[in-house]
Coordinates of C-alpha atoms in Angstrom, one line a residue:
X1 CA 0.0 0.0 0.0
X2 CA 1.3 3.5 -0.8
X3 CA 2.0 5.7 2.1
X4 CA -0.4 8.6 2.5
X5 CA 0.7 11.9 1.1
X6 CA 1.4 14.4 3.9
X7 CA -0.9 17.4 3.8
X8 CA 0.4 20.9 4.4
X9 CA -0.7 22.3 7.7
X10 CA -1.2 25.7 6.3
X11 CA -1.7 27.2 2.9
X12 CA -0.1 30.5 3.9
X13 CA 3.3 31.0 2.3
X14 CA 6.0 32.6 4.6
X15 CA 8.4 33.9 2.0
X16 CA 11.1 34.8 4.7
X17 CA 10.9 31.3 6.1
X18 CA 11.3 29.7 2.6
X19 CA 14.3 31.8 1.8
X20 CA 15.9 31.0 5.2
X21 CA 15.3 27.3 4.7
X22 CA 16.9 27.3 1.2
X23 CA 19.9 29.3 2.3
X24 CA 20.4 27.1 5.3
X25 CA 20.5 24.0 3.1
X26 CA 23.0 25.6 0.8
X27 CA 25.2 26.7 3.7
X28 CA 25.0 23.3 5.3
X29 CA 26.0 21.5 2.1
X30 CA 28.7 24.0 1.3
X31 CA 30.2 23.4 4.8
X32 CA 30.1 19.6 4.1
X33 CA 32.0 20.1 0.9
X34 CA 34.6 22.4 2.5
X35 CA 35.2 19.7 5.2
X36 CA 36.2 17.2 2.5
X37 CA 39.3 19.2 1.4
X38 CA 41.6 18.3 4.2
X39 CA 40.7 14.7 3.8
X40 CA 42.2 14.5 0.3
X41 CA 45.4 12.8 1.5
X42 CA 47.4 9.7 1.0
X43 CA 44.3 7.5 1.0
X44 CA 42.9 9.5 -1.9
X45 CA 46.2 9.1 -3.8
X46 CA 46.2 5.4 -3.1
X47 CA 42.6 5.1 -4.5
X48 CA 43.8 6.9 -7.7
X49 CA 46.8 4.6 -8.0
X50 CA 44.6 1.5 -7.7
X51 CA 42.2 2.8 -10.4
X52 CA 45.0 3.9 -12.7
X53 CA 46.6 0.4 -12.5
X54 CA 43.2 -1.3 -13.1
X55 CA 43.3 -3.5 -16.2
X56 CA 39.5 -3.9 -16.3
X57 CA 36.8 -1.4 -15.3
X58 CA 35.8 0.5 -12.2
X59 CA 32.5 -1.0 -10.9
X60 CA 30.5 1.5 -8.9
X61 CA 27.8 0.2 -6.5
X62 CA 25.5 1.8 -3.9
X63 CA 22.0 1.4 -2.5
X64 CA 19.2 3.9 -2.4
X65 CA 20.3 7.5 -2.7
X66 CA 23.9 6.4 -2.6
X67 CA 23.1 4.3 -5.6
X68 CA 21.7 7.3 -7.5
X69 CA 24.9 9.2 -6.7
X70 CA 27.0 6.1 -7.7
X71 CA 25.3 6.1 -11.1
X72 CA 26.3 9.7 -11.7
X73 CA 29.8 9.1 -10.6
X74 CA 30.1 6.1 -12.9
X75 CA 28.8 8.1 -15.8
X76 CA 31.3 10.9 -15.0
X77 CA 34.2 8.5 -14.8
X78 CA 33.2 6.8 -18.1
X79 CA 33.1 10.1 -19.9
X80 CA 36.4 11.3 -18.6
X81 CA 38.7 8.4 -19.5
X82 CA 38.0 5.8 -16.7
X83 CA 36.0 2.9 -18.0
X84 CA 33.2 2.5 -15.4
X85 CA 29.7 1.2 -14.9
X86 CA 27.2 0.9 -12.1
X87 CA 26.0 -2.4 -10.6
X88 CA 23.0 -2.4 -8.2
X89 CA 24.1 -4.3 -5.1
X90 CA 20.7 -6.0 -4.7
X91 CA 20.8 -7.3 -8.2
X92 CA 24.4 -8.3 -7.8
X93 CA 23.5 -11.0 -5.3
X94 CA 21.0 -12.4 -7.8
X95 CA 23.3 -12.8 -10.8
X96 CA 24.8 -9.4 -11.6
X97 CA 27.8 -10.2 -9.6
X98 CA 29.0 -12.1 -12.6
X99 CA 29.5 -8.7 -14.3
X100 CA 32.4 -8.0 -11.9
X101 CA 35.7 -9.6 -13.0
X102 CA 39.0 -10.2 -11.2
X103 CA 40.7 -7.5 -13.2
X104 CA 38.1 -4.9 -12.1
X105 CA 38.1 -2.5 -9.1
X106 CA 35.0 -1.9 -7.0
X107 CA 34.0 1.6 -5.7
X108 CA 31.3 1.2 -3.1
X109 CA 29.2 4.1 -1.6
X110 CA 27.3 4.0 1.7
X111 CA 26.9 6.9 4.1
X112 CA 26.5 4.5 7.1
X113 CA 29.1 2.0 5.8
X114 CA 26.7 -0.7 7.0
X115 CA 24.5 -1.2 3.9
X116 CA 23.4 -4.9 4.1
X117 CA 23.1 -5.4 0.3
X118 CA 26.8 -4.3 -0.1
X119 CA 28.1 -6.1 2.9
X120 CA 26.5 -9.3 1.6
X121 CA 28.5 -9.3 -1.7
X122 CA 31.8 -8.0 -0.2
X123 CA 33.1 -11.5 0.7
X124 CA 32.7 -12.7 -2.9
X125 CA 34.5 -9.6 -4.2
X126 CA 37.3 -10.0 -1.7
X127 CA 37.7 -13.7 -2.4
X128 CA 38.4 -12.8 -6.1
X129 CA 41.1 -10.4 -5.0
X130 CA 39.2 -7.4 -6.4
X131 CA 40.4 -4.2 -4.8
X132 CA 37.7 -2.3 -2.9
X133 CA 37.5 1.4 -2.5
X134 CA 34.8 2.6 -0.2
X135 CA 33.3 6.1 0.2
X136 CA 31.4 6.3 3.5
X137 CA 30.6 8.7 6.2
X138 CA 31.8 6.4 8.9
X139 CA 35.5 5.5 9.1
X140 CA 34.7 2.9 11.8
X141 CA 32.1 1.1 9.7
X142 CA 32.2 -2.5 8.4
X143 CA 32.7 -1.3 4.8
X144 CA 35.6 1.0 5.8
X145 CA 37.2 -1.9 7.6
X146 CA 37.0 -4.2 4.7
X147 CA 38.1 -1.7 2.1
X148 CA 41.6 -1.6 0.6
X149 CA 41.2 2.2 0.6
X150 CA 38.6 4.2 2.6
X151 CA 37.6 7.7 1.6
X152 CA 35.9 9.7 4.4
X153 CA 32.9 11.6 3.2
X154 CA 31.4 12.1 6.6
X155 CA 29.3 15.1 7.5
X156 CA 28.5 16.9 10.7
X157 CA 24.8 17.2 9.8
X158 CA 22.3 16.6 7.0
X159 CA 20.7 19.7 5.5
X160 CA 17.3 18.1 6.2
X161 CA 16.0 19.6 9.5
X162 CA 14.7 16.2 10.5
X163 CA 18.2 14.8 10.0
X164 CA 16.7 12.0 8.0
X165 CA 16.7 12.7 4.2
X166 CA 20.1 12.2 2.6
X167 CA 21.1 15.7 1.5
X168 CA 24.5 16.9 2.7
X169 CA 25.8 13.3 2.8
X170 CA 24.9 12.6 -0.8
X171 CA 26.4 15.9 -1.9
X172 CA 29.6 15.1 -0.1
X173 CA 29.8 11.6 -1.7
X174 CA 29.1 13.1 -5.1
X175 CA 31.8 15.7 -4.7
X176 CA 34.3 13.0 -3.6
X177 CA 33.4 11.1 -6.7
X178 CA 33.9 14.1 -8.9
X179 CA 37.3 14.7 -7.3
X180 CA 38.3 11.2 -8.1
X181 CA 37.1 11.5 -11.7
X182 CA 39.0 14.8 -12.4
X183 CA 42.1 13.7 -10.6
X184 CA 42.2 10.6 -12.8
X185 CA 41.4 12.7 -15.9
X186 CA 44.4 14.9 -15.3
X187 CA 46.6 11.9 -14.4
X188 CA 45.8 10.2 -17.6
X189 CA 46.4 13.4 -19.7
X190 CA 42.8 13.2 -20.9
X191 CA 42.1 15.9 -23.5
X192 CA 39.1 17.7 -24.9
X193 CA 39.5 15.6 -28.0
X194 CA 39.3 12.5 -25.9
X195 CA 36.2 13.8 -24.2
X196 CA 34.6 14.6 -27.6
X197 CA 35.2 11.0 -28.7
X198 CA 32.9 9.8 -25.9
X199 CA 30.4 12.5 -26.7
X200 CA 30.1 12.3 -30.5
X201 CA 26.5 13.4 -30.5
X202 CA 27.0 16.3 -28.2
X203 CA 27.9 19.9 -29.3
X204 CA 31.5 19.4 -28.1
X205 CA 31.8 16.2 -30.1
X206 CA 30.6 18.0 -33.2
X207 CA 33.0 20.8 -32.7
X208 CA 36.0 18.6 -32.1
X209 CA 35.3 15.6 -34.3
X210 CA 33.5 17.0 -37.4
X211 CA 35.8 17.9 -40.2
X212 CA 35.3 20.0 -43.3
X213 CA 35.3 16.9 -45.4
X214 CA 32.3 15.7 -43.5
X215 CA 30.1 18.7 -44.4
X216 CA 31.5 20.1 -47.7
X217 CA 29.9 19.8 -51.1
X218 CA 32.0 17.8 -53.6
X219 CA 32.1 16.8 -57.2
X220 CA 29.3 18.3 -59.3
X221 CA 28.0 20.0 -56.2
X222 CA 30.9 22.5 -56.2
X223 CA 30.2 25.7 -58.2
X224 CA 33.1 26.3 -60.6
X225 CA 33.5 28.3 -63.8
X226 CA 36.4 29.4 -66.1
X227 CA 37.7 32.9 -66.0
X228 CA 36.4 33.6 -69.5
X229 CA 32.8 32.9 -68.4
X230 CA 30.3 35.7 -68.7
X231 CA 28.4 37.2 -65.8
X232 CA 25.3 35.3 -67.0
X233 CA 27.1 32.0 -66.9
X234 CA 28.4 32.8 -63.4
X235 CA 24.9 33.6 -62.1
X236 CA 23.5 30.4 -63.6
X237 CA 26.2 28.4 -61.9
X238 CA 25.5 30.1 -58.6
X239 CA 21.8 29.5 -59.0
X240 CA 22.3 25.8 -59.7
X241 CA 24.6 25.1 -56.8
X242 CA 22.8 27.2 -54.1
X243 CA 25.9 28.4 -52.3
X244 CA 25.8 32.1 -53.0
X245 CA 29.1 32.0 -54.9
X246 CA 31.2 30.2 -57.5
X247 CA 34.9 29.4 -57.7
X248 CA 36.8 30.7 -60.7
X249 CA 39.3 28.1 -61.8
X250 CA 41.8 27.3 -64.5
X251 CA 41.8 24.2 -66.6
X252 CA 43.4 22.2 -63.8
X253 CA 40.8 23.4 -61.3
X254 CA 43.3 25.6 -59.5
X255 CA 41.7 28.5 -57.8
X256 CA 42.0 31.9 -59.4
X257 CA 39.3 33.7 -57.5
X258 CA 35.7 33.6 -56.3
X259 CA 32.6 35.4 -57.5
X260 CA 29.9 36.1 -54.9
X261 CA 26.6 37.8 -54.4
X262 CA 28.6 40.7 -52.9
X263 CA 30.7 41.0 -56.1
X264 CA 27.5 41.1 -58.1
X265 CA 26.1 43.9 -56.0
X266 CA 29.3 45.9 -56.3
X267 CA 29.3 45.4 -60.1
X268 CA 25.7 46.6 -60.3
X269 CA 26.6 49.7 -58.4
X270 CA 29.6 50.5 -60.6
X271 CA 28.6 52.6 -63.7
X272 CA 32.0 51.8 -65.2
X273 CA 31.2 48.0 -65.5
X274 CA 29.7 46.8 -68.8
X275 CA 27.5 44.0 -67.4
X276 CA 26.7 42.6 -70.8
X277 CA 30.2 42.0 -72.0
X278 CA 32.2 41.7 -68.7
X279 CA 34.0 38.5 -68.0
X280 CA 33.7 37.0 -64.5
X281 CA 37.5 37.4 -64.1
X282 CA 37.0 41.1 -64.3
X283 CA 34.6 41.1 -61.4
X284 CA 35.8 38.2 -59.2
X285 CA 37.6 38.6 -55.8
X286 CA 41.2 37.4 -56.0
X287 CA 42.9 35.6 -53.1
X288 CA 39.7 34.6 -51.3
X289 CA 39.7 32.9 -47.9
X290 CA 39.9 29.1 -48.3
X291 CA 40.2 26.1 -46.0
X292 CA 41.6 22.6 -46.2
X293 CA 39.3 19.5 -46.1
X294 CA 41.2 18.1 -43.1
X295 CA 40.4 21.1 -40.9
X296 CA 37.7 21.0 -38.3
X297 CA 34.3 22.3 -39.3
X298 CA 34.4 24.7 -36.3
X299 CA 37.4 26.3 -37.9
X300 CA 35.3 27.2 -40.9
X301 CA 32.7 28.8 -38.7
X302 CA 35.4 30.8 -36.9
X303 CA 36.8 31.9 -40.3
X304 CA 33.4 33.0 -41.6
X305 CA 32.7 34.9 -38.4
X306 CA 36.1 36.7 -38.4
X307 CA 35.9 37.9 -42.0
X308 CA 32.1 38.3 -42.2
X309 CA 31.7 35.9 -45.0
X310 CA 29.0 33.2 -45.6
X311 CA 30.8 30.6 -47.7
X312 CA 34.2 29.0 -48.2
X313 CA 36.0 27.1 -50.9
X314 CA 37.9 24.0 -49.9
X315 CA 41.3 23.5 -51.6
X316 CA 44.1 20.9 -51.6
X317 CA 47.8 21.6 -51.2
X318 CA 48.1 22.5 -55.0
X319 CA 45.2 25.1 -54.6
X320 CA 42.9 22.9 -56.6
X321 CA 39.2 23.3 -55.6
X322 CA 38.0 20.1 -54.0
X323 CA 34.9 21.3 -52.2
X324 CA 32.7 24.2 -50.9
X325 CA 30.5 24.9 -48.0
X326 CA 28.4 27.8 -46.6
X327 CA 27.0 28.8 -43.2
X328 CA 23.9 26.8 -43.8
X329 CA 25.9 23.6 -44.1
X330 CA 27.4 24.3 -40.6
X331 CA 24.0 25.1 -39.2
X332 CA 22.6 21.8 -40.5
X333 CA 25.6 20.0 -38.9
X334 CA 24.9 21.9 -35.7
X335 CA 28.4 23.1 -35.5
X336 CA 27.1 26.7 -35.0

């Protein structure tokens, strides 16, 4: 049967009391975090050494609210260079213990250090010689005593006024886990490119992994004309390829210049230009901004922003045009 929902004793909202309550919670949890700093000592270093030497994966486990925190810690570790996953301790005793292998390391979370579901599986873990790192709020607990390394995340008080709901204790455990993850990240020399590889669908992944070659138009999709082409021919090529410009190339497709919408507007505003008889080479922009196919797509975006242009030609080492892209291609790829 579901527990009855507690009813508010009063519908009157005391704004001052609400603000005081929230600020007290923040102050209490901030104090719990500050208390962790002097506990980052030799034990913390030993925990990092064990994880860095691990040939398998870091298996995180915890029950209840500690389990929720453990899932987040495992996710943070996995995305920052430490292979990790979460195992529910209750499920572990019913088959999931087979997921933990001798080459792994176990990171167990429990504020009391006396969580039955975790203590029940510890003998099996220890018999396999699997190193155990425990994060608890009680250095004298059973889990702390069985751990190869104990990290003290104890608090003086929960933020809950009843002293019951895990609040400051879960915050302290989470911060200790974050401290582990970032210390390991730096020890491994983990880079933003490494981070992007584990987040290929995220904005950072797109910025650091997507190359010009992934988004550029190629082959017949690249607007190109000869320098002898007429203005009409240039406009027809621009219209067909929908990039707002066309490359002007020699017979080997080496870049001579670019003709853009801006060049057209300038020509229309110049009374000295004979639009009927002008060749595109007379109106094109020489020495346009270009980019290589091996560059990152974000570099194209930065180049466009810097020079206030909306399209780029892609060239190889011999200055042959091999592709083209515009700002809309970058927007579709969600690079910008």
